[in-house]
PDB file of C-alpha atoms in Angstrom:
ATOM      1  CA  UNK A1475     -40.918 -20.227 -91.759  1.00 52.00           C
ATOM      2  CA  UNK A1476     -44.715 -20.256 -91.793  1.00 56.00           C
ATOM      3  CA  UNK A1477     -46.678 -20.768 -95.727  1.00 65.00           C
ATOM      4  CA  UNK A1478     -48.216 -17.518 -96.746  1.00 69.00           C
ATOM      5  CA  UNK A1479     -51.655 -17.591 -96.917  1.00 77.00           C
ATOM      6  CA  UNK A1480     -54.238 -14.969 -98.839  1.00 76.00           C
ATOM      7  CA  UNK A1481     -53.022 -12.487-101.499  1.00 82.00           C
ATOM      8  CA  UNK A1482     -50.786  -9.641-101.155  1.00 83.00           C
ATOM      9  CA  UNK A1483     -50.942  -6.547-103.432  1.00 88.00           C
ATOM     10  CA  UNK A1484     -47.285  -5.607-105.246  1.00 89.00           C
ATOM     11  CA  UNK A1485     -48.434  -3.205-108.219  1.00 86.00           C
ATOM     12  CA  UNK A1486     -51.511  -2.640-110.226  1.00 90.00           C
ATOM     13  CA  UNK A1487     -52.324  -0.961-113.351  1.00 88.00           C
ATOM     14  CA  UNK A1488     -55.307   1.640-113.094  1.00 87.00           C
ATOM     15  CA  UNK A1489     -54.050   3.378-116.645  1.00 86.00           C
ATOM     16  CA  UNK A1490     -54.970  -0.434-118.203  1.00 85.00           C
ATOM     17  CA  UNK A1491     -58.687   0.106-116.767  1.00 85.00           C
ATOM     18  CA  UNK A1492     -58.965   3.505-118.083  1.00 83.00           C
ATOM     19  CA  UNK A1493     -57.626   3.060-121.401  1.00 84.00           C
ATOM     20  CA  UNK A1494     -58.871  -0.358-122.491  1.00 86.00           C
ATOM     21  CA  UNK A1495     -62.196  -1.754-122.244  1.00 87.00           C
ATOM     22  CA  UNK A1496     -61.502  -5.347-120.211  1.00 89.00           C
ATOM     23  CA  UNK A1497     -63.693  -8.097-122.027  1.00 90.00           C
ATOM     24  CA  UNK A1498     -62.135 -11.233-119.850  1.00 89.00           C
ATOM     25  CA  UNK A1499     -59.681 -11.730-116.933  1.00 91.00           C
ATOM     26  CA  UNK A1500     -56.900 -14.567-116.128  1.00 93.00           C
ATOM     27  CA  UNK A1501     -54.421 -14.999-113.453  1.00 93.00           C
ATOM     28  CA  UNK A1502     -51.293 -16.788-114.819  1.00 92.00           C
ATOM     29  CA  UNK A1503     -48.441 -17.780-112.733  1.00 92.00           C
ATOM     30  CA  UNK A1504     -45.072 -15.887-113.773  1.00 91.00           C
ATOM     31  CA  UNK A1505     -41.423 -17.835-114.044  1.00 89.00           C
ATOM     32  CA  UNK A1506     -39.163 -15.789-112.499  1.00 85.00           C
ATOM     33  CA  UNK A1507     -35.481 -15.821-110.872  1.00 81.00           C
ATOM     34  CA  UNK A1508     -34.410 -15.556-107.558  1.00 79.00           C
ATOM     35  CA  UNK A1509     -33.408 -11.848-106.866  1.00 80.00           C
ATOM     36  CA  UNK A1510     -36.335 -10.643-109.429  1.00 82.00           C
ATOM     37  CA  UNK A1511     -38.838 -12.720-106.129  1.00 83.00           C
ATOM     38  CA  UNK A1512     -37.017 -10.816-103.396  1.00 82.00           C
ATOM     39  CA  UNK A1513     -37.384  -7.575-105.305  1.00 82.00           C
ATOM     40  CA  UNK A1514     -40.807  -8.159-105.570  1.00 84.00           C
ATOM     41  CA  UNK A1515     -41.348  -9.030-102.303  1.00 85.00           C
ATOM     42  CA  UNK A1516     -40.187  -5.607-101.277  1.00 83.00           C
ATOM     43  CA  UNK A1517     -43.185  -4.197-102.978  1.00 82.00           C
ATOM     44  CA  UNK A1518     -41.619  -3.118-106.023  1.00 79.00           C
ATOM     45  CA  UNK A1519     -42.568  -2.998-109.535  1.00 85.00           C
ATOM     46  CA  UNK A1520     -44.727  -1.278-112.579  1.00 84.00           C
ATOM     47  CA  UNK A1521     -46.924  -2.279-115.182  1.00 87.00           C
ATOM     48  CA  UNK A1522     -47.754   0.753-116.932  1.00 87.00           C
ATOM     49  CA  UNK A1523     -45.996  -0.179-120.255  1.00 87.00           C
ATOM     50  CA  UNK A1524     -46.381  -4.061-119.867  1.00 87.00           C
ATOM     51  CA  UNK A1525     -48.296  -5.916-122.620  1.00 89.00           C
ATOM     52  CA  UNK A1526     -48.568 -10.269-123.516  1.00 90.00           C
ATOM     53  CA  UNK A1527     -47.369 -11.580-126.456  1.00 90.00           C
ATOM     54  CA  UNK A1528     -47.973 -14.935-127.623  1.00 90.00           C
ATOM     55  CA  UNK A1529     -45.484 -16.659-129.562  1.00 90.00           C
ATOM     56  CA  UNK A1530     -45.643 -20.459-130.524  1.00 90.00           C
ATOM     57  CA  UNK A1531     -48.403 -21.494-128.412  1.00 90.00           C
ATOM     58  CA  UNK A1532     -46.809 -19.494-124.923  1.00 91.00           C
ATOM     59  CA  UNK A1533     -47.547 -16.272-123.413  1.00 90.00           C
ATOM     60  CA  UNK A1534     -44.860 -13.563-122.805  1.00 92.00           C
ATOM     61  CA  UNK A1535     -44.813 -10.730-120.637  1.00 91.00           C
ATOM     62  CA  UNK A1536     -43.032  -7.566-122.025  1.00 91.00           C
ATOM     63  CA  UNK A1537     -41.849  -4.395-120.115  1.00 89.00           C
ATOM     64  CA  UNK A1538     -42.910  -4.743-116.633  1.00 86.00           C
ATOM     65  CA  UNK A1539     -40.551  -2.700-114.791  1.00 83.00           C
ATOM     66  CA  UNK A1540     -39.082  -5.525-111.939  1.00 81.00           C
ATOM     67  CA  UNK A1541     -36.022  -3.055-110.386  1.00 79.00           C
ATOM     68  CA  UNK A1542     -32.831  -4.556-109.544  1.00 76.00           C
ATOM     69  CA  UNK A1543     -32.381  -6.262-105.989  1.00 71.00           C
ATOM     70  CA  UNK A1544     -30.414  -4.361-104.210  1.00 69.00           C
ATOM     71  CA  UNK A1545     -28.674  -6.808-102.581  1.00 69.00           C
ATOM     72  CA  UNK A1546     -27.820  -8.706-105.931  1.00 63.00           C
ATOM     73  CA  UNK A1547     -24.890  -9.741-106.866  1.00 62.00           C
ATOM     74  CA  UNK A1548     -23.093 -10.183-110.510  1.00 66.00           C
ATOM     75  CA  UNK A1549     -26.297 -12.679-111.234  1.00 67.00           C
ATOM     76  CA  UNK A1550     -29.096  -9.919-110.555  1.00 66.00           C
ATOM     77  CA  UNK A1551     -31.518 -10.025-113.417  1.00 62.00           C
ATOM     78  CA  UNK A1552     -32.408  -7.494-116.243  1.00 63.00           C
ATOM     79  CA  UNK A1553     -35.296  -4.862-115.094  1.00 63.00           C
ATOM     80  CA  UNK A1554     -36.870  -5.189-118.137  1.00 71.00           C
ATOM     81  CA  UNK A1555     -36.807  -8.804-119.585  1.00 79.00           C
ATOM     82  CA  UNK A1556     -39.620 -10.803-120.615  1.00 88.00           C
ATOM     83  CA  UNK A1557     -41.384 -13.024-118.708  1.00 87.00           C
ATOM     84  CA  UNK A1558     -42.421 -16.368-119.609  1.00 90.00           C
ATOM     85  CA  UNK A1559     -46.598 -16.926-118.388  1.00 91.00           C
ATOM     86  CA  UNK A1560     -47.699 -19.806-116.388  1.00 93.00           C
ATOM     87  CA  UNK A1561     -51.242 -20.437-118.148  1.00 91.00           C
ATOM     88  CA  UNK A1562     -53.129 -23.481-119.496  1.00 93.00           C
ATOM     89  CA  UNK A1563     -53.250 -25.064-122.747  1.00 93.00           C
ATOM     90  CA  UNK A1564     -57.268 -24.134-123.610  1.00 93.00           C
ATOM     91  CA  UNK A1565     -56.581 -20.373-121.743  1.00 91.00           C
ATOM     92  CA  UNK A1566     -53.663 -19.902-124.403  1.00 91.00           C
ATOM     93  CA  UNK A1567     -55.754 -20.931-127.115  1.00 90.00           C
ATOM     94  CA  UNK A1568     -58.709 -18.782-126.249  1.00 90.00           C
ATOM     95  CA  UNK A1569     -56.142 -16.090-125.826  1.00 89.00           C
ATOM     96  CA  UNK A1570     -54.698 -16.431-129.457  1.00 88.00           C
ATOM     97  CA  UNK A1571     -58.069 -16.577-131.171  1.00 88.00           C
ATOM     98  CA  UNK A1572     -59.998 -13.537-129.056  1.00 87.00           C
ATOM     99  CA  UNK A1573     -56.637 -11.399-129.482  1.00 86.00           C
ATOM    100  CA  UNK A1574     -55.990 -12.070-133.509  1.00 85.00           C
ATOM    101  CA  UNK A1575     -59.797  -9.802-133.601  1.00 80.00           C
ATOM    102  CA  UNK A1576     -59.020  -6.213-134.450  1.00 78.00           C
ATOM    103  CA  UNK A1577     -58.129  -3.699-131.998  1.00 79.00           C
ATOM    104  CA  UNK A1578     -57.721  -6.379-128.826  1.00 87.00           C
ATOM    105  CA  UNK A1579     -54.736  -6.818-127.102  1.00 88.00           C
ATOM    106  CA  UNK A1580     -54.025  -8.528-123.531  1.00 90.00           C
ATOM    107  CA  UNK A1581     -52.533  -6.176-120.736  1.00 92.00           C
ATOM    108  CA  UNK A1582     -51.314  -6.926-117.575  1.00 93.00           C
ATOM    109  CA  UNK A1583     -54.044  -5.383-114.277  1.00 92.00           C
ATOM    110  CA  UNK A1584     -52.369  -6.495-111.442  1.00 92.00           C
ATOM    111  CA  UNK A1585     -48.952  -8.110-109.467  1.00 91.00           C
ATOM    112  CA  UNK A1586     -49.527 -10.177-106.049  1.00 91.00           C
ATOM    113  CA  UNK A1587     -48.502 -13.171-104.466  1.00 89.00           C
ATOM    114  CA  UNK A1588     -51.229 -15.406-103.834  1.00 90.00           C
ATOM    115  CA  UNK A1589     -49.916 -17.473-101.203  1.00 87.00           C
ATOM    116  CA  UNK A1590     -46.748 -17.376-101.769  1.00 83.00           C
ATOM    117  CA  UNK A1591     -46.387 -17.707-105.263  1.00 88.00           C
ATOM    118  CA  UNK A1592     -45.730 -14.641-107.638  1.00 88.00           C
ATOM    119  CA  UNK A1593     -49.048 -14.115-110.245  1.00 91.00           C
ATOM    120  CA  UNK A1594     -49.983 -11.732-112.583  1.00 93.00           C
ATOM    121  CA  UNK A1595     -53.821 -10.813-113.555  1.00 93.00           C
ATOM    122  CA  UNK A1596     -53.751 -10.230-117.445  1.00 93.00           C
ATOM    123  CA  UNK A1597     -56.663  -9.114-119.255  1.00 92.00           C
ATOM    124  CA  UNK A1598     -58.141  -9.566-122.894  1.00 91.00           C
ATOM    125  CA  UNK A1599     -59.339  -6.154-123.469  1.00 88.00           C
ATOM    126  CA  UNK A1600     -60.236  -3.495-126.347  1.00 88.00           C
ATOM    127  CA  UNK A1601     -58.938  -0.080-126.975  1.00 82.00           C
ATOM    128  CA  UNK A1602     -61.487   2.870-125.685  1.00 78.00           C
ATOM    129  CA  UNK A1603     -61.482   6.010-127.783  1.00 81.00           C
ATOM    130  CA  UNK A1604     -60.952   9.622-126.259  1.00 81.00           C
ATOM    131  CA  UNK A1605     -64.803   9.767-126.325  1.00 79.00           C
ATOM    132  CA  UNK A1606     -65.437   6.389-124.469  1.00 79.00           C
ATOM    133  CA  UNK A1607     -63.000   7.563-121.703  1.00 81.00           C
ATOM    134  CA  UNK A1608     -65.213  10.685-121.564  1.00 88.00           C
ATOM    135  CA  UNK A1609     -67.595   9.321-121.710  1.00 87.00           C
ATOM    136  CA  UNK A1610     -66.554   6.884-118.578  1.00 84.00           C
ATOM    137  CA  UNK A1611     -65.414   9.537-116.750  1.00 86.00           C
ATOM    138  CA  UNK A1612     -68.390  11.243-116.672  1.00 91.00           C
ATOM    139  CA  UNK A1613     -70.383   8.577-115.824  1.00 89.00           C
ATOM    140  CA  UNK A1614     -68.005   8.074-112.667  1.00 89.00           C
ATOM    141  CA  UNK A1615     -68.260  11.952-111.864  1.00 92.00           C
ATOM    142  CA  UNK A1616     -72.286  11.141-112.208  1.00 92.00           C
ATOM    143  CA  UNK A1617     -71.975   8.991-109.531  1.00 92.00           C
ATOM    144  CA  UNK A1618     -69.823  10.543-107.300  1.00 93.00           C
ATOM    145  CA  UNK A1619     -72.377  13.180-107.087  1.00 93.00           C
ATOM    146  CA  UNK A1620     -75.302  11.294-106.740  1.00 93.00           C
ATOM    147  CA  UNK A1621     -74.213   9.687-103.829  1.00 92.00           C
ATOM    148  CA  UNK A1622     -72.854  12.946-102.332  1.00 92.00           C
ATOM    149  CA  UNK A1623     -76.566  14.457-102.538  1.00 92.00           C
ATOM    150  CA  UNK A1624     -77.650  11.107-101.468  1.00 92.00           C
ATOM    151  CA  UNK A1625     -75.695  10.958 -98.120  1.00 92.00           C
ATOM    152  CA  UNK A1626     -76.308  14.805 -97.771  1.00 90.00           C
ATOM    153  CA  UNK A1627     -80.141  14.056 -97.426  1.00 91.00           C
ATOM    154  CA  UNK A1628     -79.766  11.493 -94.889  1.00 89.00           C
ATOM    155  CA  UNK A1629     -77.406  13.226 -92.588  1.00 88.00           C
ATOM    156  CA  UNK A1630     -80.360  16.173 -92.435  1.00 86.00           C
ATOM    157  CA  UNK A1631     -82.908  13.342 -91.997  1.00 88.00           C
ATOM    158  CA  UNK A1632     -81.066  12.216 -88.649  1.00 83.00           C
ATOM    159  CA  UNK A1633     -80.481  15.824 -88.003  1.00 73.00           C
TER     160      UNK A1633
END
């Protein structure tokens, strides 16, 4: 069987970007069992609820949805277990002392495989209030329309 090459999407989480404010980004490798890799591979999982904790110098994943394979046996794995991080020494430590700050927490963005092997792109990020994220969202309408009026001129330019 040919190596995988490039990275292929499995689940991302869009709430994360629209309900925290992301300060830094890390991709961390993810131990996992066997049938919890072939669910996966069939494009299945969620990260709305998941969230890192880091306990004695590791970093744990916590309630990532990773559905049952369905051609497990009697050792398929839990759906909701925790999941131990793949991430450096100096990444951990940066980790602990940026998420000990008040109000910052690290969240879980995105699942792939990156070449074959199963990562997970965690961010350090903030919690928005209901005014930032209408804030935000405003902004985004702001440009929506901008670039609707924009593209409206130019098509009667070339008309």
């Amino acid at each position: 069987m040919a190596k995988e090459k490039g990275r292929k999407l499995i689940a991302q989480n869009k709430k994360a970007r629209h309900d925290y404010l992301i300060i830094d980004t890390y991709e961390a490798g993810l131990v996992l069992t066997g049938t919890e890799v072939k669910s996966l591979r069939q494009g299945r999982a969620s990260l709305v609820d998941g969230f890192v904790q880091l306990t004695d110098h590791e970093a744990w994943l916590h309630n990532v949805h990773v559905p049952e394979y369905s051609q497990g046996t009697w050792t398929n794995h839990s759906a909701r277990r925790k999941r131990k991080l793949l991430l450096h020494r100096e990444e951990i430590g940066k980790l602990e002392a940026k998420s000990q700050e008040t109000g910052h927490t690290i969240v879980p963005l995105s699942l792939y495989f990156k070449d074959g092997r199963a990562k997970v792109e965690i961010a350090l990020a903030k919690g928005k209030k209901e005014y930032d994220k209408r804030q935000t969202l405003r902004e985004k309408q702001d440009r929506r329309e901008t670039e609707r009026a924009i593209s409206a001129v130019r098509r009667k330019q070339r008309a």
